Every structure is written in structure tokens, then in C-alpha cells.
mmCIF file of C-alpha atoms and ligand atoms in Angstrom:
data_model
loop_
_atom_site.group_PDB
_atom_site.id
_atom_site.type_symbol
_atom_site.label_atom_id
_atom_site.label_comp_id
_atom_site.label_asym_id
_atom_site.label_seq_id
_atom_site.Cartn_x
_atom_site.Cartn_y
_atom_site.Cartn_z
ATOM 1 C CA MET A 21 45.462 32.054 -12.471
ATOM 2 C CA SER A 22 42.252 32.528 -13.846
ATOM 3 C CA SER A 23 38.993 31.794 -11.924
ATOM 4 C CA LYS A 24 35.746 31.316 -13.757
ATOM 5 C CA SER A 25 32.148 31.424 -11.717
ATOM 6 C CA ASN A 26 29.559 30.259 -11.517
ATOM 7 C CA LEU A 27 27.783 32.051 -8.100
ATOM 8 C CA SER A 28 24.226 33.003 -8.778
ATOM 9 C CA ILE A 29 23.567 36.569 -8.384
ATOM 10 C CA ASP A 30 20.840 38.485 -8.805
ATOM 11 C CA ILE A 31 21.839 41.545 -11.435
ATOM 12 C CA THR A 32 19.855 44.631 -11.506
ATOM 13 C CA LYS A 33 22.154 46.593 -14.315
ATOM 14 C CA VAL A 34 21.493 51.094 -14.666
ATOM 15 C CA THR A 35 19.251 51.566 -17.189
ATOM 16 C CA SER A 36 22.706 54.350 -18.393
ATOM 17 C CA SER A 37 25.996 54.958 -16.737
ATOM 18 C CA LYS A 38 27.322 57.778 -15.333
ATOM 19 C CA ILE A 39 31.064 56.978 -16.765
ATOM 20 C CA ASN A 40 31.314 59.828 -18.842
ATOM 21 C CA GLU A 41 30.548 62.009 -16.017
ATOM 22 C CA VAL A 42 33.357 61.603 -14.583
ATOM 23 C CA ASP A 43 36.705 63.182 -15.177
ATOM 24 C CA PHE A 44 39.294 60.339 -14.839
ATOM 25 C CA ASN A 45 41.860 62.811 -14.734
ATOM 26 C CA ASN A 46 41.303 64.757 -11.375
ATOM 27 C CA LEU A 47 39.850 62.065 -9.144
ATOM 28 C CA THR A 48 40.279 62.372 -5.382
ATOM 29 C CA PHE A 49 40.677 59.125 -3.889
ATOM 30 C CA GLY A 50 37.817 57.358 -2.924
ATOM 31 C CA SER A 51 35.078 59.612 -3.801
ATOM 32 C CA VAL A 52 33.790 58.322 -7.143
ATOM 33 C CA PHE A 53 32.123 55.535 -7.330
ATOM 34 C CA THR A 54 31.289 53.206 -10.587
ATOM 35 C CA ASP A 55 27.629 52.455 -11.644
ATOM 36 C CA HIS A 56 27.225 49.141 -9.364
ATOM 37 C CA MET A 57 27.862 47.104 -6.122
ATOM 38 C CA LEU A 58 27.300 43.705 -4.864
ATOM 39 C CA VAL A 59 25.211 43.640 -1.713
ATOM 40 C CA CYS A 60 25.075 40.032 0.355
ATOM 41 C CA ASP A 61 22.772 39.905 3.665
ATOM 42 C CA TYR A 62 23.556 37.180 6.547
ATOM 43 C CA LYS A 63 20.391 36.094 8.634
ATOM 44 C CA ASN A 64 18.583 32.950 9.966
ATOM 45 C CA GLY A 65 22.331 31.480 9.807
ATOM 46 C CA ALA A 66 23.235 32.083 6.716
ATOM 47 C CA TRP A 67 24.157 34.185 3.619
ATOM 48 C CA GLN A 68 21.300 35.169 0.880
ATOM 49 C CA LYS A 69 21.731 35.177 -2.358
ATOM 50 C CA PRO A 70 24.008 37.688 -3.895
ATOM 51 C CA GLU A 71 23.003 40.529 -6.000
ATOM 52 C CA ILE A 72 24.627 43.012 -7.858
ATOM 53 C CA LYS A 73 22.368 46.470 -8.467
ATOM 54 C CA PRO A 74 22.758 50.094 -9.057
ATOM 55 C CA TYR A 75 25.085 51.850 -6.574
ATOM 56 C CA ALA A 76 23.043 53.895 -3.909
ATOM 57 C CA PRO A 77 21.714 54.669 -0.284
ATOM 58 C CA PHE A 78 20.194 52.029 1.621
ATOM 59 C CA LEU A 79 17.728 52.045 4.534
ATOM 60 C CA MET A 80 19.104 51.270 8.014
ATOM 61 C CA ASP A 81 17.230 50.688 11.109
ATOM 62 C CA PRO A 82 18.710 53.087 13.723
ATOM 63 C CA SER A 83 18.890 50.626 16.680
ATOM 64 C CA SER A 84 21.037 48.275 13.607
ATOM 65 C CA LYS A 85 23.958 47.132 16.189
ATOM 66 C CA VAL A 86 27.272 48.305 13.383
ATOM 67 C CA PHE A 87 25.940 52.129 14.797
ATOM 68 C CA HIS A 88 26.151 51.318 18.552
ATOM 69 C CA TYR A 89 28.524 48.616 19.236
ATOM 70 C CA GLY A 90 30.875 49.160 16.087
ATOM 71 C CA GLN A 91 30.670 46.027 14.681
ATOM 72 C CA ALA A 92 32.706 47.027 10.790
ATOM 73 C CA ILE A 93 35.329 45.635 8.576
ATOM 74 C CA PHE A 94 36.247 46.277 5.506
ATOM 75 C CA GLU A 95 39.369 45.524 2.942
ATOM 76 C CA GLY A 96 41.026 46.817 0.195
ATOM 77 C CA MET A 97 42.182 46.138 -2.937
ATOM 78 C CA LYS A 98 43.380 46.985 -6.507
ATOM 79 C CA ALA A 99 42.475 46.085 -10.139
ATOM 80 C CA PHE A 100 44.355 47.072 -13.534
ATOM 81 C CA LYS A 101 44.239 46.453 -16.646
ATOM 82 C CA ASP A 102 46.761 45.777 -18.827
ATOM 83 C CA GLU A 103 47.794 46.734 -22.230
ATOM 84 C CA ASN A 104 45.505 44.413 -24.222
ATOM 85 C CA ASP A 105 42.583 45.163 -21.763
ATOM 86 C CA SER A 106 42.845 42.412 -19.526
ATOM 87 C CA VAL A 107 41.671 43.695 -16.074
ATOM 88 C CA TRP A 108 43.790 41.987 -13.431
ATOM 89 C CA LEU A 109 43.661 41.522 -9.506
ATOM 90 C CA PHE A 110 46.563 41.244 -7.154
ATOM 91 C CA ARG A 111 46.258 38.366 -4.721
ATOM 92 C CA PRO A 112 42.845 38.474 -3.757
ATOM 93 C CA ASP A 113 42.916 35.363 -2.150
ATOM 94 C CA GLU A 114 45.021 36.963 0.370
ATOM 95 C CA ASN A 115 42.097 39.700 1.024
ATOM 96 C CA TYR A 116 39.797 37.377 1.465
ATOM 97 C CA LYS A 117 41.740 35.213 4.430
ATOM 98 C CA ARG A 118 42.267 38.549 5.990
ATOM 99 C CA PHE A 119 38.639 39.607 5.836
ATOM 100 C CA ASN A 120 37.590 36.248 7.746
ATOM 101 C CA LYS A 121 40.340 36.707 9.909
ATOM 102 C CA SER A 122 38.690 40.064 11.215
ATOM 103 C CA ALA A 123 35.460 38.714 10.779
ATOM 104 C CA GLU A 124 36.443 36.322 13.431
ATOM 105 C CA ARG A 125 37.815 38.785 15.823
ATOM 106 C CA MET A 126 34.796 40.905 16.048
ATOM 107 C CA ALA A 127 32.566 38.088 16.506
ATOM 108 C CA MET A 128 30.777 39.125 12.778
ATOM 109 C CA ALA A 129 29.538 36.153 10.459
ATOM 110 C CA GLU A 130 32.205 34.426 7.995
ATOM 111 C CA VAL A 131 31.910 35.388 4.002
ATOM 112 C CA ASP A 132 31.739 32.364 2.048
ATOM 113 C CA GLU A 133 34.509 33.032 -0.046
ATOM 114 C CA ALA A 134 32.352 32.251 -3.424
ATOM 115 C CA ILE A 135 30.622 35.547 -2.744
ATOM 116 C CA PHE A 136 33.604 37.621 -1.972
ATOM 117 C CA LEU A 137 35.829 35.833 -4.952
ATOM 118 C CA ASP A 138 33.089 35.090 -7.669
ATOM 119 C CA GLY A 139 31.119 38.110 -6.593
ATOM 120 C CA LEU A 140 33.922 40.507 -7.018
ATOM 121 C CA GLN A 141 34.797 39.275 -10.435
ATOM 122 C CA GLN A 142 31.296 39.287 -11.473
ATOM 123 C CA LEU A 143 31.234 43.047 -10.782
ATOM 124 C CA LEU A 144 34.068 43.392 -11.923
ATOM 125 C CA GLU A 145 32.968 42.259 -15.113
ATOM 126 C CA ILE A 146 29.927 44.243 -15.275
ATOM 127 C CA ASP A 147 32.273 47.419 -14.539
ATOM 128 C CA LYS A 148 35.208 46.774 -16.184
ATOM 129 C CA ASP A 149 34.650 49.995 -18.083
ATOM 130 C CA TRP A 150 35.926 51.555 -14.929
ATOM 131 C CA VAL A 151 39.573 50.175 -14.686
ATOM 132 C CA LYS A 152 41.539 52.926 -16.584
ATOM 133 C CA LYS A 153 44.713 51.601 -18.388
ATOM 134 C CA GLY A 154 47.937 53.543 -17.772
ATOM 135 C CA SER A 155 50.625 54.177 -14.917
ATOM 136 C CA GLY A 156 48.862 54.758 -11.863
ATOM 137 C CA ASN A 157 45.649 53.952 -12.777
ATOM 138 C CA SER A 158 43.996 51.307 -10.582
ATOM 139 C CA LEU A 159 40.439 50.821 -10.002
ATOM 140 C CA TYR A 160 39.983 50.500 -5.651
ATOM 141 C CA ILE A 161 37.760 47.744 -4.413
ATOM 142 C CA ARG A 162 36.475 47.446 -1.258
ATOM 143 C CA PRO A 163 34.752 44.891 0.729
ATOM 144 C CA PHE A 164 33.109 45.417 3.503
ATOM 145 C CA MET A 165 31.021 44.341 6.336
ATOM 146 C CA ILE A 166 28.294 45.095 9.084
ATOM 147 C CA ALA A 167 26.188 44.084 11.586
ATOM 148 C CA THR A 168 22.565 45.061 10.527
ATOM 149 C CA GLY A 169 20.830 42.985 13.293
ATOM 150 C CA THR A 170 18.683 45.266 15.460
ATOM 151 C CA GLY A 171 18.555 46.239 19.351
ATOM 152 C CA VAL A 172 20.764 48.441 21.636
ATOM 153 C CA ILE A 173 22.069 45.667 23.584
ATOM 154 C CA ALA A 174 25.445 44.888 23.848
ATOM 155 C CA SER A 175 25.796 41.846 22.202
ATOM 156 C CA PRO A 176 26.786 40.188 18.902
ATOM 157 C CA SER A 177 24.437 40.895 15.706
ATOM 158 C CA ALA A 178 22.661 38.130 14.330
ATOM 159 C CA GLU A 179 22.312 40.179 10.953
ATOM 160 C CA TYR A 180 25.134 41.514 8.823
ATOM 161 C CA ARG A 181 24.974 42.919 4.952
ATOM 162 C CA PHE A 182 28.387 42.355 2.983
ATOM 163 C CA MET A 183 29.323 44.725 0.149
ATOM 164 C CA ILE A 184 31.556 45.561 -2.380
ATOM 165 C CA ILE A 185 32.074 49.336 -4.061
ATOM 166 C CA LEU A 186 34.278 50.163 -6.691
ATOM 167 C CA SER A 187 36.181 53.469 -6.939
ATOM 168 C CA PRO A 188 38.358 55.039 -9.922
ATOM 169 C CA ALA A 189 41.782 56.045 -8.737
ATOM 170 C CA SER A 190 44.580 57.686 -10.670
ATOM 171 C CA SER A 191 48.384 57.619 -9.436
ATOM 172 C CA TYR A 192 48.441 58.804 -5.543
ATOM 173 C CA TYR A 193 50.578 61.543 -4.340
ATOM 174 C CA SER A 194 50.493 62.512 -0.699
ATOM 175 C CA GLY A 195 52.784 65.125 -0.795
ATOM 176 C CA GLU A 196 56.300 65.154 1.383
ATOM 177 C CA VAL A 197 55.408 63.103 4.342
ATOM 178 C CA LYS A 198 57.185 64.084 8.069
ATOM 179 C CA VAL A 199 56.016 62.218 10.603
ATOM 180 C CA VAL A 200 55.996 61.643 14.175
ATOM 181 C CA ILE A 201 56.839 58.905 16.115
ATOM 182 C CA ALA A 202 54.025 57.523 18.746
ATOM 183 C CA GLU A 203 55.143 58.743 22.772
ATOM 184 C CA HIS A 204 51.689 58.695 24.395
ATOM 185 C CA TYR A 205 48.615 57.484 21.887
ATOM 186 C CA SER A 206 48.851 54.225 20.466
ATOM 187 C CA ARG A 207 46.863 52.380 17.571
ATOM 188 C CA ALA A 208 46.481 49.007 19.061
ATOM 189 C CA ALA A 209 47.255 46.678 21.831
ATOM 190 C CA ASN A 210 48.202 43.217 22.737
ATOM 191 C CA GLY A 211 45.115 40.895 23.433
ATOM 192 C CA GLY A 212 43.464 43.961 21.167
ATOM 193 C CA ILE A 213 41.932 44.495 17.549
ATOM 194 C CA GLY A 214 45.309 45.629 15.823
ATOM 195 C CA ALA A 215 46.040 43.090 13.657
ATOM 196 C CA ALA A 216 41.530 43.623 12.477
ATOM 197 C CA LYS A 217 40.906 45.568 9.240
ATOM 198 C CA ALA A 218 38.438 47.008 12.063
ATOM 199 C CA ALA A 219 36.641 50.319 11.306
ATOM 200 C CA GLY A 220 36.989 51.264 15.271
ATOM 201 C CA ASN A 221 40.522 51.253 14.638
ATOM 202 C CA TYR A 222 40.669 54.312 12.137
ATOM 203 C CA ALA A 223 38.257 56.151 14.335
ATOM 204 C CA GLY A 224 40.562 55.713 17.273
ATOM 205 C CA GLN A 225 43.741 57.203 15.143
ATOM 206 C CA PHE A 226 41.453 60.286 13.787
ATOM 207 C CA TYR A 227 42.043 62.539 17.438
ATOM 208 C CA PRO A 228 46.438 61.970 17.733
ATOM 209 C CA THR A 229 46.450 62.106 13.581
ATOM 210 C CA ALA A 230 44.888 65.689 13.708
ATOM 211 C CA LEU A 231 47.548 66.763 16.990
ATOM 212 C CA ALA A 232 49.952 65.391 14.674
ATOM 213 C CA ASN A 233 48.650 67.281 11.592
ATOM 214 C CA LYS A 234 48.015 70.632 13.496
ATOM 215 C CA GLU A 235 52.404 70.413 14.445
ATOM 216 C CA GLY A 236 52.533 70.141 10.843
ATOM 217 C CA PHE A 237 53.049 66.128 10.135
ATOM 218 C CA GLN A 238 50.856 64.182 8.355
ATOM 219 C CA GLN A 239 51.547 61.005 9.725
ATOM 220 C CA ILE A 240 52.374 58.826 13.306
ATOM 221 C CA ILE A 241 54.338 55.950 13.476
ATOM 222 C CA TRP A 242 52.636 54.042 16.605
ATOM 223 C CA THR A 243 54.937 52.390 18.944
ATOM 224 C CA ASP A 244 54.157 49.349 20.568
ATOM 225 C CA ASP A 245 51.552 50.746 23.646
ATOM 226 C CA ALA A 246 53.600 49.065 26.566
ATOM 227 C CA THR A 247 56.736 51.113 25.754
ATOM 228 C CA HIS A 248 56.675 52.773 23.058
ATOM 229 C CA THR A 249 59.964 52.193 22.318
ATOM 230 C CA LYS A 250 59.349 49.656 19.171
ATOM 231 C CA LEU A 251 58.667 51.053 15.771
ATOM 232 C CA GLU A 252 55.332 49.284 14.366
ATOM 233 C CA GLU A 253 53.415 50.791 11.427
ATOM 234 C CA ALA A 254 53.411 54.400 9.826
ATOM 235 C CA GLY A 255 49.139 55.693 9.906
ATOM 236 C CA THR A 256 47.512 52.542 8.514
ATOM 237 C CA MET A 257 50.388 51.359 6.923
ATOM 238 C CA ASN A 258 52.852 49.044 7.684
ATOM 239 C CA VAL A 259 56.388 50.333 8.000
ATOM 240 C CA PHE A 260 60.028 50.020 6.331
ATOM 241 C CA PHE A 261 63.423 50.845 7.052
ATOM 242 C CA ARG A 262 66.481 50.733 5.304
ATOM 243 C CA ILE A 263 69.336 50.933 7.496
ATOM 244 C CA LYS A 264 72.626 50.938 5.650
ATOM 245 C CA ASP A 265 71.565 48.602 2.991
ATOM 246 C CA THR A 266 69.404 46.285 4.862
ATOM 247 C CA LEU A 267 65.714 46.236 5.019
ATOM 248 C CA VAL A 268 63.782 45.966 8.170
ATOM 249 C CA THR A 269 60.687 45.787 9.360
ATOM 250 C CA ALA A 270 58.611 44.417 12.255
ATOM 251 C CA PRO A 271 57.034 41.037 12.722
ATOM 252 C CA THR A 272 53.495 41.059 12.213
ATOM 253 C CA SER A 273 51.847 40.538 15.462
ATOM 254 C CA GLU A 274 48.394 41.572 17.538
ATOM 255 C CA ARG A 275 49.055 45.367 17.245
ATOM 256 C CA ILE A 276 50.726 45.003 13.656
ATOM 257 C CA LEU A 277 48.515 44.595 10.364
ATOM 258 C CA ASP A 278 49.245 41.459 8.268
ATOM 259 C CA GLY A 279 49.786 43.936 5.589
ATOM 260 C CA ILE A 280 49.574 42.307 1.644
ATOM 261 C CA THR A 281 52.319 45.009 0.352
ATOM 262 C CA ARG A 282 54.056 44.632 2.937
ATOM 263 C CA LYS A 283 54.428 41.015 2.372
ATOM 264 C CA SER A 284 54.886 40.919 -1.029
ATOM 265 C CA LEU A 285 57.879 44.284 -0.939
ATOM 266 C CA ILE A 286 59.825 41.719 1.163
ATOM 267 C CA ALA A 287 58.890 38.911 -1.015
ATOM 268 C CA ILE A 288 60.397 40.938 -3.919
ATOM 269 C CA ALA A 289 63.388 42.507 -1.866
ATOM 270 C CA GLU A 290 64.445 38.853 -1.089
ATOM 271 C CA LYS A 291 64.470 37.965 -4.689
ATOM 272 C CA SER A 292 66.251 41.361 -5.754
ATOM 273 C CA GLY A 293 69.487 40.129 -2.717
ATOM 274 C CA ILE A 294 68.378 42.917 -0.764
ATOM 275 C CA LYS A 295 69.078 41.997 2.673
ATOM 276 C CA VAL A 296 65.964 41.890 4.843
ATOM 277 C CA GLU A 297 65.831 41.559 8.719
ATOM 278 C CA ILE A 298 62.321 41.040 10.408
ATOM 279 C CA ARG A 299 62.672 42.027 13.835
ATOM 280 C CA PRO A 300 61.714 44.383 16.382
ATOM 281 C CA VAL A 301 63.059 48.022 15.648
ATOM 282 C CA PHE A 302 63.886 50.177 18.097
ATOM 283 C CA VAL A 303 63.410 53.776 17.859
ATOM 284 C CA GLU A 304 67.044 54.185 19.512
ATOM 285 C CA GLU A 305 68.150 52.615 16.459
ATOM 286 C CA LEU A 306 66.445 55.822 14.015
ATOM 287 C CA ILE A 307 68.481 58.564 16.633
ATOM 288 C CA ASP A 308 71.397 56.227 16.540
ATOM 289 C CA GLY A 309 71.283 55.938 12.599
ATOM 290 C CA MET A 310 70.640 59.605 12.195
ATOM 291 C CA LYS A 311 73.778 60.217 14.073
ATOM 292 C CA SER A 312 76.195 57.811 12.140
ATOM 293 C CA GLY A 313 74.882 58.432 8.551
ATOM 294 C CA ASP A 314 73.382 54.861 8.370
ATOM 295 C CA LEU A 315 69.707 55.395 8.198
ATOM 296 C CA LYS A 316 68.931 55.775 4.635
ATOM 297 C CA GLU A 317 65.021 55.287 4.195
ATOM 298 C CA ILE A 318 61.865 55.191 6.038
ATOM 299 C CA PHE A 319 58.903 53.953 4.104
ATOM 300 C CA GLY A 320 54.712 53.207 4.738
ATOM 301 C CA ALA A 321 53.486 50.389 2.728
ATOM 302 C CA GLY A 322 49.485 49.309 1.709
ATOM 303 C CA THR A 323 47.492 49.045 -1.105
ATOM 304 C CA ALA A 324 46.781 52.772 -1.643
ATOM 305 C CA ALA A 325 50.057 54.185 -2.562
ATOM 306 C CA VAL A 326 52.294 50.811 -2.407
ATOM 307 C CA VAL A 327 55.165 52.647 -1.170
ATOM 308 C CA ASN A 328 54.642 56.034 0.584
ATOM 309 C CA PRO A 329 58.467 58.173 1.368
ATOM 310 C CA ILE A 330 58.930 59.569 4.425
ATOM 311 C CA VAL A 331 60.915 62.603 4.256
ATOM 312 C CA GLY A 332 61.695 63.072 8.447
ATOM 313 C CA PHE A 333 60.689 62.629 11.627
ATOM 314 C CA SER A 334 60.259 64.102 15.032
ATOM 315 C CA TYR A 335 60.382 62.319 18.094
ATOM 316 C CA LYS A 336 60.863 64.217 21.513
ATOM 317 C CA ASP A 337 60.005 67.675 19.981
ATOM 318 C CA LYS A 338 62.850 67.113 18.190
ATOM 319 C CA TYR A 339 63.057 66.779 14.173
ATOM 320 C CA HIS A 340 65.381 64.583 11.794
ATOM 321 C CA GLU A 341 65.186 64.848 8.243
ATOM 322 C CA LEU A 342 66.712 61.660 6.352
ATOM 323 C CA PRO A 343 69.216 61.629 3.733
ATOM 324 C CA LYS A 344 67.597 62.211 0.478
ATOM 325 C CA MET A 345 68.603 58.854 -1.839
ATOM 326 C CA GLU A 346 69.003 58.871 -5.953
ATOM 327 C CA ASP A 347 68.201 55.032 -5.926
ATOM 328 C CA SER A 348 65.865 54.694 -3.172
ATOM 329 C CA PHE A 349 64.798 51.052 -2.276
ATOM 330 C CA ALA A 350 61.080 52.620 -1.628
ATOM 331 C CA LEU A 351 60.766 53.429 -5.554
ATOM 332 C CA ARG A 352 62.838 50.690 -6.708
ATOM 333 C CA LEU A 353 60.475 48.172 -4.991
ATOM 334 C CA LYS A 354 57.391 49.938 -5.945
ATOM 335 C CA LYS A 355 58.708 49.947 -9.163
ATOM 336 C CA VAL A 356 59.020 45.847 -9.754
ATOM 337 C CA LEU A 357 55.823 45.270 -7.872
ATOM 338 C CA ASN A 358 54.011 48.168 -10.090
ATOM 339 C CA ASP A 359 55.038 46.336 -13.309
ATOM 340 C CA ILE A 360 53.855 42.873 -11.724
ATOM 341 C CA GLN A 361 50.855 44.781 -11.260
ATOM 342 C CA TYR A 362 50.302 46.371 -14.555
ATOM 343 C CA LYS A 363 51.498 42.658 -15.963
ATOM 344 C CA LEU A 364 54.576 45.115 -17.954
ATOM 345 C CA ALA A 365 57.060 42.223 -15.939
ATOM 346 C CA GLU A 366 56.181 38.590 -15.434
ATOM 347 C CA ASP A 367 54.895 37.583 -12.803
ATOM 348 C CA THR A 368 56.832 34.847 -11.546
ATOM 349 C CA PHE A 369 55.235 34.408 -7.421
ATOM 350 C CA ASP A 370 51.887 33.807 -9.464
ATOM 351 C CA TRP A 371 50.219 36.662 -7.729
ATOM 352 C CA THR A 372 47.712 38.111 -10.344
ATOM 353 C CA VAL A 373 44.762 36.995 -10.826
ATOM 354 C CA LYS A 374 42.876 37.231 -13.895
ATOM 355 C CA VAL A 375 39.207 38.560 -14.262
HETATM 356 C C1 PLP B 416 45.210 47.668 5.270
HETATM 357 C C2 PLP B 416 46.781 48.755 6.489
HETATM 358 C C3 PLP B 416 47.868 48.136 5.637
HETATM 359 C C4 PLP B 416 48.082 47.571 4.391
HETATM 360 O O1 PLP B 416 47.730 46.438 4.153
HETATM 361 P P1 PLP B 416 47.482 45.709 2.459
HETATM 362 O O2 PLP B 416 47.431 45.029 2.799
HETATM 363 O O3 PLP B 416 49.648 46.118 2.217
HETATM 364 O O4 PLP B 416 46.966 47.107 1.763
HETATM 365 C C5 PLP B 416 48.477 48.431 7.047
HETATM 366 N N1 PLP B 416 48.394 48.772 7.963
HETATM 367 C C6 PLP B 416 46.387 49.197 8.712
HETATM 368 C C7 PLP B 416 46.692 49.252 9.878
HETATM 369 C C8 PLP B 416 46.269 48.681 7.694
HETATM 370 O O5 PLP B 416 44.423 48.821 7.789
#
């Protein structure tokens, strides 16, 4: 796949790039940004002409609705550079579709496909030197939208700002991850906004996660809000379990985000002959699986890390340490996905899109 862009954008470039000031060998994830950003405003019922301009702060009215009522959504995606210096996106159409699903749920304006996808292509064309070659290197892409309409009246905004910012990233290593299985707090509820990539979902997670951190755990495995018996997501990632040699993950729902890494790993596993079951997974199965030895792996799945292996979990104040796997599904699947993303293996799924 490849797409050529003819969207008209007002472009103002920086007079001098700050790329030489960046130490690409010591990047903290999400903390350094490229020279340019894309900005597009929605007003009078229409998207205005997008702009690409130098990355910089901007002014907002204190009564902007995003500050008071939280209409804010985002996406997370990556660009990769292959051995021939070509830049590739991974399933960007999926991020675009999910962005507008989130917009609909949050009663926000939906973004035109050309502004999101062609706008991103043009922005990447300008900042492509920031995508570094080599294993683990990528450019993290953060499209987002906020309510910029003014007035402290609790109603959806009539004005929005859509933006894309870019952040160079190197290999993501989070250290050993131990998790707590949620028994009280919830990330999402039926009828709620758990399936949207809404900023507020993250805000609501910070407090229970900080409590878990204090106890020495890095993340929470969220359970269903009604019974706390079904395993749903790990932190801000989808979650997979290996029981014997079967890969098991919960079906997406109103409470579970439809992750692109999740569905890509399912497709890769099925193609590699790994048995996959998409069904509710119960906390009890983990406890039983620890006793019988059938529970082999737990890992989170998301764009930032691809997979995040979990070494153990706590439930009802008892800690269970998972076995150390020689040939883990987590690392095997991660390698296949990374090889497709970096164009080291043939993309038989047609997931990669050239910039
Ligand atoms: C973004 C996100 C994921 C992972 O989605 P990917 O498309 O794989 O990056 C999973 N769970 C939550 C809650 C998320 O916000």
C-alpha cells in the first residue's frame, strides 16, 4: 500500500532544525518532539485549512471546554525506517477509524480522512530525518483532539483543535513488570467510555496505579467492574495469557479498547499455527493455572512496547510468580510483528504503508 497526498496545507518550516541537539541514544519515551506539528481547527461546522508549523506552545482561553469537561481524545502509532531509508507506517487506517469512533463517543467532531492520513504523510515527509534506522528505533506519532470552544456550560464544544505531534523513540524496556489484579477499582464500565481512547480514561487510572506502585507493582490488570472476576486489560495495554500452548485473550467490548497490536498479534499467532481463543478469561483460571502449571505467560500488548511480559501477579494479597519461559510466545510474536514493521520480513498481511 502507498498513498500520495494532494491535501492542501499551509506549511511554515523552522529556520533551523533542533535535530542535532538530540541524543538519539538516550531518549526518554515521549519527551522529545520533532521540529514540526500539524494543527487543524474545526469551527462554524467545518474543518479549516490544516497547517504544518514549528512545534511550539499555543494560547488557549481559560474557559476552553477541554479544561472543564474533558473532551479530549488521542491516538498512538509509529513510523519505522527500513534498511533502504524508506519510512513506513503500520496500519494507519486503523488508527484513523478508531480516532473517529472515539470522537463519536465523546460527542466531538469527526476528523476528515485526508486531514488525518494525508496530513500525517506530509508531516512525516518534512520530519523524516527524525525516524532513525535500526532495531527498536521508531517515531512515535501522537494525533489528538481537544475541545477549544469557550464557556463554562456543560455541553459539547462547537470548536475543536486536531493536532499531530511526533516523538522519536528507541527500544522500550520497562524492567520487570509485576501486576496487581484489580479487586476494587475499575478502568471502565458497561455503557462507559472504556472503548474510546479518551484522555479521561487515563486520568482515572493514575490513582489506583499509584497505590499499586507503592506496593511494588508496576501495573494493574483491570477486571470487569461488575464482578471483578474477568481479566480485561493490563494497565493501558490489552492482555494475553498463555495457558498450556493456547493463547487466550478477552473479546473487545465497551470496556476493552480495540487494540491494533492485539488484533495483529492474534492474526500472526493464528497464521503461525498457535491456537488462539478469544473468550472471557477468569481470575480463577490464573489461580488454577498456577497450581497445575498450565499458566505459562501473561503479557500486555500495545503500540509503545509491542509486548510487555509480566513476571508475576498479586491477587488477594498473595503473589504468584510466573515460570521463566525459554521460548516465550510474547517474544516470538513480537519478533514477527517487528520484522513486518521494519520491512525485514515480507508483509503478507498488507499492513505497512509507505510514506
Ligand atoms: C491504546 C490502548 C491499547 C493498545 O492499543 P494499540 O492500538 O495496540 O496501541 C490498549 N488498551 C488501552 C486502554 C489503550 O488506550
